[in-house]
Amino acid sequence: MGELIGQVETTSLTIRVLGPLEVTAGGRVIALGGPKPRLLLAALALQPNVVVSTDVLVEVLWPDSAPRSAAANIRTYVHSLRRRFAEIDPELGERISSRASGYLLTASPDELDHLSFTASAGEAREMLDRGDAESALELLDRADARWRGEVLEGLPHDHSWGATVARLAELRLSVQEQRLRARIDLGRTGEAVAELRGLVTEHPLREELWGQLIVALRAAGRTADAVEAYESARRVLREELGAEPGARLRELRATLVVPESVPATRPADVAPVCQLPLDLPDFTGRDDVLREVVALMRERAGSGAPAVIVLSGAPGVGKSAVAIRVAHAAREDFPDGQLHVDLAGTSSSPRAPMGVLAELLHALGIPDAGLPRELAERAALLRSRLAGRRMCVVLDDAGSAAQVRPLLPGAGACAVLVTSRLRLPGLAGAKPVDVDLLPEAEGARLLEGIVGAERVAAEPESAAAILRQCGHLPLAIRVAGAKLTHRPGWTLRLLADRLRDERRRLDELRVGDLAVRASVTLSYDLLPMSAATAFRGLGLLGPVQFPAWTVAAVLGRREADDVLDVLVDGHLVELVGSDSAGQPRYRLHDLLRVYAVELAEQSDAAKTRAGLRRVLEGYLALALEAARRMPLHFFGMYCDDELPRPQLPADVLPDETAAWFAAERHTSVAAVSLAAEHGFDDLAWQLASALTPYFDLRGHQDDWHSTHILALASARRTGSLRAEAIVQRNLGQYLLYQDEYAQSRVAFDESKALFEQVGDAQGVGIALTGLATILRIEGEDDRALDHCHEALKLFAEADDPHGEAVARIGAGAVWMSRGCYAAAKRWFTDALELSAAIGDRHREAHAFKRLGLLYQHQGNLAAAREHVDQAIALFTELGDDHCVGYANQNLGELCLHSGDFAHAQLLLVNSLSVHRRNGDRRSEAEVSQLLGELHRALSQPERSREYSERALAIWHELSTRPKDPATPPAPPAAPPHIVSA
């Protein structure tokens, strides 16, 4: 819906900062992109309708050190935000505007939640002053509901936001206090007490909250509880502050007179029933869930309305234990009794509501003769019997909403706790609460409670291994603990070793009638056939997070969201969040995955294998398309164009394909191993090769290496010479980056020979260019030039101008290393002009960078700095952080030689970090040497010696130590990345 502004209908906009940053327009959530655009918008939203200077925004986005291109980057982020706003409504794009000194967000107060919150709080305060508590409470409730978490939760806070954030947090607490005061004034003490219990837990040193709790308890006639609250406050203040309660609390305590206890009497026909099972003595953790559920039960009971709470979670997560603990904890709040029924929803014969109603009515004193014959009549009788009572009903192991619905009260102050492996979204009015796995610390306490703290403390590493292998699942931890308890001669290490083998793990997690496999089987047996097939297939993907399209691929369908919903609602698949590309990510708990693999191995092998191949083909298709759409031209081969392309999953790739690679990096790397393990050699080498452009862009050297070792073996098994040639070339490039020149040379030679055998001139040219780089580094300039010239000829024959540009840069680098600067400049300039003509901005950046090095050698530092600056701007625009690091090295050296020491230090330290991350030892030595020179110029001899010694150690390791260690040598040949990137 739109709204009228000046007789023009515009799309409504809402910007929320009271919690995670969120923007909605026209009822749709606007995707804001990565952390930097979100931070920028947050800074503008905290100061709407005010120009926020570019300097302030730079400090917010880069608190430690801003890049040279910071202002340009901010313009890019603003453009991105405006484009995303304009996708909803073109006029919304104008809400963020640029000014001479910065940027401005235009928004009305009702469009920003923190401003509307502040306004509502002020209006409510005026109403309270006028004595209109009812209207004030409505406003205060509305104001408090605007909070969804901490201010700008999930974003790093700039120090300049401190005052605003602190003011909003204090105002929020003030609003909560005013809400509670209004409720007490209106006689709604039950609601106030429930909320105050939670607030004093969060803010135990705030005496105002303790005072309100005492007043509310006193008003409710619970004088003894009020005295207990006072004693708790006094104890906390003494322990934390070493102080006594203030005058206000002491005055309240003086008003509390505890009457002598009077024996309670109760009519015989309403004698309380307590059917609750034993509350586990070693129950551990779950404090947040317990507090949330008990508070909700008490709040609803205080308002005279029934509470229905659905506790759902995975098999063995402890839902029933939580429900029983809650019911015991709230017994005093439900003095008319507690009922407990096992609905057997996951069994082969779930209990029908008709029989369950009979059991409940019997417990309430209705004889068989008084039971109605129809379901609706029995349900109505139960509602009548519960309406006048305060009872807690536990409905354990519900199988569906239909099974539960007839068992619910219609009025009164009863509470119903439902446990289910399903989420039961069809149960209207119910409060869903997910029971999750135990956090590591709580899992450790549970194990200690079962086997003994001394035993766990004696073998902490083995205890941690057991918890990991149990996946922090309470049932599994209980089984492991029981096994150890009944085998006192076992060490924890022995059990940890037995659990390490996934094929035996579920066999080990069984003792008596407790078994993880049996528990999971109950959930699996309830699945429809398609969901069961998907569950088995997903287990084969391994311990990875996966996107939604993989479910459809397993089933051989175009889409399978309905199947995924079944698995998620059944807690067999877990939604873990969204990735950097904005797609939801899912996973199987480790023990569920082990169970799924067991089932897959027992099912139709051909169908299982076909489903896995479809998933791997999907990843290959996406990786190939993402590589094709990358904003830079990859110098090398990442695919064999003669092979058929698998079908591309629909609507998966985002506009920025690097975001897809980032989101899928770990899963894709695992997919290469999975393909090789299952004999899909054609997919293994292709997928590894398709990932290479991204590995090169971001410097993920370890992933590059691990995938290509597998890919080389797979390529050889396929018998394809072209496949092996492509993989060998990529391995050669990786080894070149690692300064493993001998091994790199072997790989490039192998690649060249294989490309020659299959008649691929372009491939031969690419391999020759790599070899030329190694020859130049090792001082064989004549052979290096011959290779460059031969490669140039082959690229021309293959009509590959991108390759020609690389070969020209390579030839120029050789001439520059010889000191023939005029010749080098011609080659670099030709490469620059060619790159610009064909639109290869990445190669253009490399040419600028090489020209900068040339000018540096000639002593023209101004021209050198100008050209390197241009290279950095292009690399940054293309998102090539890898090459930015190398360009920073060159610019840092220029700043050092021109006396700009502060800037030089910043650039060189950043560059050193990149080289270390990429494993580039040669460049690490070069930068360490430059930093040694820098600290010597700054009269810091200790730091200078540390860096210089580090450089010499690396040079020695590489057997390329400079001739005169006492003085900085002439800069060595530039890193090999320049030519090949």
PDB file of C-alpha atoms in Angstrom, residues 200 265 490 682 692 730 744 855:
ATOM      1  CA  VAL A 200      15.359  -8.266  37.408  1.00  0.00           C
ATOM      2  CA  THR A 265      -8.641 -26.203  52.720  1.00  0.00           C
ATOM      3  CA  TRP A 490      36.407 -47.867  30.626  1.00  0.00           C
ATOM      4  CA  ASP A 682      34.606 -36.429 -14.851  1.00  0.00           C
ATOM      5  CA  THR A 692      40.000 -21.948  -9.929  1.00  0.00           C
ATOM      6  CA  ASN A 730      46.255 -24.783 -12.810  1.00  0.00           C
ATOM      7  CA  SER A 744      55.763 -25.522 -11.074  1.00  0.00           C
ATOM      8  CA  TYR A 855      58.834   4.404 -13.652  1.00  0.00           C
TER       9      TYR A 855
END
